[in-house]
Short mmCIF file of C-alpha atoms in Angstrom, two decimals:
data_model
loop_
_atom_site.label_atom_id
_atom_site.label_comp_id
_atom_site.label_asym_id
_atom_site.label_seq_id
_atom_site.Cartn_x
_atom_site.Cartn_y
_atom_site.Cartn_z
CA UNK A 1 47.82 35.83 107.72
CA UNK A 2 47.52 39.61 107.46
CA UNK A 3 48.98 41.74 110.25
CA UNK A 4 48.97 45.47 110.93
CA UNK A 5 51.99 47.02 112.64
CA UNK A 6 51.27 50.22 114.54
CA UNK A 7 53.88 52.96 114.62
CA UNK A 8 52.94 55.68 117.11
CA UNK A 9 54.27 58.55 119.20
CA UNK A 10 53.06 57.74 122.69
CA UNK A 11 52.92 60.67 125.08
CA UNK A 12 52.66 60.67 128.85
CA UNK A 13 48.83 60.68 128.98
CA UNK A 14 47.49 57.10 129.03
CA UNK A 15 43.96 58.19 128.10
CA UNK A 16 45.12 60.01 124.97
CA UNK A 17 47.30 57.06 123.98
CA UNK A 18 44.39 54.65 124.49
CA UNK A 19 42.33 56.59 121.95
CA UNK A 20 45.07 56.14 119.35
CA UNK A 21 45.38 52.44 120.15
CA UNK A 22 41.66 51.71 119.93
CA UNK A 23 41.37 53.59 116.65
CA UNK A 24 44.27 51.53 115.32
CA UNK A 25 42.40 48.33 116.20
CA UNK A 26 39.36 49.53 114.27
CA UNK A 27 41.46 50.65 111.28
CA UNK A 28 43.36 47.35 111.27
CA UNK A 29 40.11 45.42 111.09
CA UNK A 30 38.85 47.64 108.28
CA UNK A 31 42.08 46.87 106.42
CA UNK A 32 41.49 43.15 106.72
CA UNK A 33 44.10 42.41 109.38
CA UNK A 34 43.86 39.29 111.49
CA UNK A 35 46.02 40.90 114.17
CA UNK A 36 47.22 44.38 115.10
CA UNK A 37 50.52 44.84 116.95
CA UNK A 38 51.40 47.94 118.98
CA UNK A 39 54.79 49.21 120.24
CA UNK A 40 56.53 49.05 123.60
CA UNK A 41 55.01 51.17 126.42
CA UNK A 42 51.99 51.97 124.28
CA UNK A 43 50.15 53.47 127.25
CA UNK A 44 52.73 55.93 128.61
CA UNK A 45 56.20 56.96 127.50
CA UNK A 46 57.70 59.25 130.13
CA UNK A 47 61.12 59.67 131.69
CA UNK A 48 59.62 61.05 134.91
CA UNK A 49 59.23 58.41 137.63
CA UNK A 50 57.06 60.84 139.61
CA UNK A 51 54.66 61.21 136.70
CA UNK A 52 54.60 57.46 136.13
CA UNK A 53 53.75 56.91 139.80
CA UNK A 54 50.89 59.35 139.38
CA UNK A 55 49.32 57.93 136.21
CA UNK A 56 50.24 54.22 136.13
CA UNK A 57 48.09 51.57 137.82
CA UNK A 58 48.05 47.85 138.51
CA UNK A 59 47.13 45.54 135.62
CA UNK A 60 43.64 44.87 137.01
CA UNK A 61 42.87 48.59 136.98
CA UNK A 62 44.55 49.56 133.70
CA UNK A 63 42.01 51.32 131.47
CA UNK A 64 44.18 50.91 128.36
CA UNK A 65 44.15 47.14 128.71
CA UNK A 66 40.40 47.14 129.31
CA UNK A 67 39.80 49.37 126.29
CA UNK A 68 42.02 47.28 124.03
CA UNK A 69 40.28 44.06 125.06
CA UNK A 70 36.92 45.63 124.27
CA UNK A 71 38.19 47.05 120.97
CA UNK A 72 39.59 43.71 119.80
CA UNK A 73 36.37 41.90 120.70
CA UNK A 74 34.18 44.52 119.01
CA UNK A 75 35.82 43.97 115.60
CA UNK A 76 36.85 40.35 116.07
CA UNK A 77 40.62 40.53 115.60
CA UNK A 78 43.62 39.61 117.73
CA UNK A 79 45.84 42.30 119.26
CA UNK A 80 49.36 42.19 120.59
CA UNK A 81 49.83 45.09 122.98
CA UNK A 82 53.58 45.50 122.61
CA UNK A 83 53.76 46.47 126.24
CA UNK A 84 52.11 48.50 128.94
CA UNK A 85 53.94 50.20 131.79
CA UNK A 86 52.20 48.97 134.93
CA UNK A 87 52.53 49.29 138.67
CA UNK A 88 53.32 46.12 140.62
CA UNK A 89 53.16 44.99 144.21
CA UNK A 90 56.95 44.81 144.38
CA UNK A 91 58.31 46.18 147.69
CA UNK A 92 60.78 48.43 145.85
CA UNK A 93 57.97 50.04 143.84
CA UNK A 94 59.36 49.18 140.42
CA UNK A 95 57.02 48.88 137.45
CA UNK A 96 56.47 46.03 135.02
CA UNK A 97 57.02 46.38 131.25
CA UNK A 98 54.42 43.83 130.14
CA UNK A 99 53.28 42.58 126.75
CA UNK A 100 49.78 41.14 126.23
CA UNK A 101 48.36 38.88 123.53
CA UNK A 102 44.59 39.40 123.26
CA UNK A 103 42.35 37.13 121.20
CA UNK A 104 39.40 38.07 119.00
CA UNK A 105 37.00 37.69 121.92
CA UNK A 106 38.97 40.12 124.07
CA UNK A 107 40.55 37.51 126.31
CA UNK A 108 44.20 37.73 127.39
CA UNK A 109 45.94 34.63 126.04
CA UNK A 110 49.51 35.46 127.14
CA UNK A 111 51.51 37.89 129.21
CA UNK A 112 55.24 38.52 128.99
CA UNK A 113 57.38 40.75 131.21
CA UNK A 114 60.47 42.18 129.53
CA UNK A 115 63.54 40.20 130.57
CA UNK A 116 66.44 42.48 129.69
CA UNK A 117 66.68 46.00 131.08
CA UNK A 118 68.06 48.85 128.95
CA UNK A 119 70.88 50.12 131.20
CA UNK A 120 73.24 51.93 128.82
CA UNK A 121 75.23 55.13 128.41
CA UNK A 122 75.12 56.23 124.79
CA UNK A 123 76.87 59.58 125.27
CA UNK A 124 77.59 62.22 127.88
CA UNK A 125 74.05 63.56 127.42
CA UNK A 126 72.06 60.37 126.76
CA UNK A 127 71.84 57.47 129.17
CA UNK A 128 69.14 55.06 130.32
CA UNK A 129 68.70 53.02 133.51
CA UNK A 130 65.56 51.01 132.88
CA UNK A 131 66.24 48.75 135.85
CA UNK A 132 65.91 51.72 138.20
CA UNK A 133 62.20 51.95 137.40
CA UNK A 134 61.30 48.53 136.02
CA UNK A 135 61.87 45.06 137.36
CA UNK A 136 62.81 42.35 134.85
CA UNK A 137 60.69 39.33 134.06
CA UNK A 138 61.85 35.81 134.74
CA UNK A 139 60.55 33.60 131.92
CA UNK A 140 60.22 33.38 128.15
CA UNK A 141 56.70 33.13 126.72
CA UNK A 142 55.10 31.66 123.61
CA UNK A 143 51.45 31.94 122.60
CA UNK A 144 49.36 29.70 120.37
CA UNK A 145 47.12 31.47 117.84
CA UNK A 146 44.93 30.14 115.00
CA UNK A 147 47.74 30.89 112.54
CA UNK A 148 51.02 30.11 114.29
CA UNK A 149 52.85 30.04 117.60
CA UNK A 150 54.17 33.46 118.56
CA UNK A 151 57.30 34.11 120.62
CA UNK A 152 57.10 37.31 122.67
CA UNK A 153 59.90 39.76 123.41
CA UNK A 154 60.32 43.49 123.98
CA UNK A 155 62.89 45.96 122.60
CA UNK A 156 66.28 45.46 124.33
CA UNK A 157 65.64 41.71 124.37
CA UNK A 158 66.56 41.93 120.68
CA UNK A 159 70.26 41.91 121.58
CA UNK A 160 70.07 38.52 123.29
CA UNK A 161 69.97 35.91 120.54
CA UNK A 162 69.63 32.94 122.89
CA UNK A 163 66.13 34.08 123.86
CA UNK A 164 64.92 33.91 120.27
CA UNK A 165 66.55 30.55 119.65
CA UNK A 166 64.76 29.20 122.72
CA UNK A 167 61.43 30.61 121.50
CA UNK A 168 61.88 29.09 118.04
CA UNK A 169 62.92 25.72 119.42
CA UNK A 170 59.82 25.83 121.64
CA UNK A 171 57.68 26.08 118.51
CA UNK A 172 57.48 29.78 117.66
CA UNK A 173 57.41 30.67 113.97
CA UNK A 174 56.59 34.37 114.46
CA UNK A 175 58.62 36.55 116.83
CA UNK A 176 57.38 39.90 118.11
CA UNK A 177 59.76 42.73 119.02
CA UNK A 178 57.66 45.78 119.98
CA UNK A 179 60.08 48.59 120.67
CA UNK A 180 60.90 52.15 121.64
CA UNK A 181 64.41 52.08 120.19
CA UNK A 182 66.65 55.09 120.72
CA UNK A 183 67.74 56.98 117.62
CA UNK A 184 71.52 56.31 117.86
CA UNK A 185 71.12 52.57 118.45
CA UNK A 186 68.32 52.36 115.90
CA UNK A 187 70.40 53.94 113.17
CA UNK A 188 73.30 51.62 113.94
CA UNK A 189 71.67 48.27 114.73
CA UNK A 190 67.86 48.06 114.33
CA UNK A 191 67.60 46.61 110.84
CA UNK A 192 70.64 44.38 111.24
CA UNK A 193 69.53 42.81 114.51
CA UNK A 194 65.97 42.16 113.38
CA UNK A 195 67.18 40.53 110.18
CA UNK A 196 69.69 38.45 112.17
CA UNK A 197 67.02 37.16 114.57
CA UNK A 198 64.84 36.14 111.60
CA UNK A 199 67.70 34.39 109.80
CA UNK A 200 68.95 32.57 112.92
CA UNK A 201 65.54 31.17 113.77
CA UNK A 202 63.79 30.87 110.40
CA UNK A 203 60.94 32.94 111.87
CA UNK A 204 58.97 35.94 110.75
CA UNK A 205 59.91 38.92 112.91
CA UNK A 206 57.32 41.63 113.56
CA UNK A 207 58.51 44.83 115.22
CA UNK A 208 55.98 47.65 115.80
CA UNK A 209 57.75 50.78 116.97
CA UNK A 210 57.56 54.10 118.72
CA UNK A 211 58.66 57.10 116.66
CA UNK A 212 59.44 60.77 117.18
CA UNK A 213 59.67 63.01 120.25
CA UNK A 214 58.05 61.93 123.53
CA UNK A 215 57.51 63.52 126.92
CA UNK A 216 58.95 66.91 127.75
CA UNK A 217 56.01 67.96 129.93
CA UNK A 218 56.63 65.25 132.51
CA UNK A 219 60.35 64.68 132.04
CA UNK A 220 63.24 64.96 129.64
CA UNK A 221 62.34 64.84 125.94
CA UNK A 222 63.04 61.44 124.45
CA UNK A 223 63.38 60.55 120.77
CA UNK A 224 62.67 57.13 119.25
CA UNK A 225 63.79 55.71 115.94
CA UNK A 226 60.62 54.36 114.32
CA UNK A 227 61.01 52.08 111.27
CA UNK A 228 58.50 49.45 112.34
CA UNK A 229 59.62 46.36 110.45
CA UNK A 230 58.38 43.02 109.22
CA UNK A 231 61.13 40.57 108.26
CA UNK A 232 60.75 37.22 106.49
CA UNK A 233 62.31 33.94 107.73
CA UNK A 234 64.96 34.37 105.02
CA UNK A 235 65.91 37.81 106.34
CA UNK A 236 64.11 39.92 103.74
CA UNK A 237 62.51 43.19 104.90
CA UNK A 238 58.86 42.88 103.92
CA UNK A 239 57.81 46.30 105.21
CA UNK A 240 59.47 49.37 106.74
CA UNK A 241 57.22 52.08 108.19
CA UNK A 242 59.87 54.79 108.02
CA UNK A 243 59.41 57.67 110.44
CA UNK A 244 55.69 58.48 110.21
CA UNK A 245 53.01 57.29 112.64
CA UNK A 246 50.35 54.95 111.24
CA UNK A 247 49.51 51.37 110.35
CA UNK A 248 51.56 49.19 108.04
CA UNK A 249 49.82 46.10 106.64
CA UNK A 250 51.80 42.96 105.84
CA UNK A 251 50.67 39.62 104.41
CA UNK A 252 52.58 36.64 105.81
CA UNK A 253 52.93 33.37 103.90
CA UNK A 254 53.53 31.02 106.80
CA UNK A 255 54.81 28.29 104.48
CA UNK A 256 57.95 30.42 104.20
CA UNK A 257 58.94 29.33 107.72
CA UNK A 258 59.20 25.66 106.74
CA UNK A 259 60.94 26.56 103.48
CA UNK A 260 63.62 28.59 105.24
CA UNK A 261 64.19 25.91 107.86
CA UNK A 262 64.51 23.19 105.24
CA UNK A 263 67.20 25.19 103.48
CA UNK A 264 69.14 25.92 106.67
CA UNK A 265 68.03 23.57 109.49
CA UNK A 266 70.30 25.17 112.07
CA UNK A 267 67.69 24.98 114.85
CA UNK A 268 68.31 21.24 114.99
CA UNK A 269 72.10 21.40 114.72
CA UNK A 270 73.02 22.34 118.29
CA UNK A 271 76.27 20.77 119.47
CA UNK A 272 77.15 20.59 123.19
CA UNK A 273 80.44 22.30 123.96
CA UNK A 274 82.54 23.32 126.92
CA UNK A 275 83.00 26.94 127.74
CA UNK A 276 86.27 28.70 126.93
#
């Protein structure tokens, strides 16, 4: 299977971001990819809730999703939209951070709402309260494709190993971690955590990423780490996109999943235990 990981610098204009995304689908197909994967909040990265309320819409009305479905169908490849920021019908007005798996006919095969909210204080000048604007999902999601079963996740989920173990034990052999990782946490933990999730599960890990400076016009300027990664089931980094926007192509030998799990069959070695 050949995949194309998109690294991009999403701004706060969904229409402009959609143009980048659709071009990436076309370029991925030209490069022979079976699937293109985009980062977290591909449609709008803004720290201004007022701006988000102005430009975001419900899933049924989202032009980025419509455009991506049409783009995937037009070239006949699958697309994982890492996530879209979407309005919901929730009484408190919070948004959804939702990933979509789209097949080669443009049909949505799976949806996943980010479970874990990024509520952290990194320094006196940098803090995030994702739960103030987004409501968490409630269930883990896998998706069958012609090549393998995918396990879906988004960004901060990466720190919760139990989710990935559950996805792998449910049949996933490829895990997706589309992200908009902050620079301090990315420098400290990004590579290590992605490699750990691959090693623990014997899965390929695919992590398209946001990179660079975002927003400013509609809120505080935000910087993301980049380094879209593909990691093998044995924990080897197969590709690292560095800090430049663009597509990174990776060929996956899916037999490597079974090989890694034969060597270390830890997914079948769970032992019940009492808590401390």
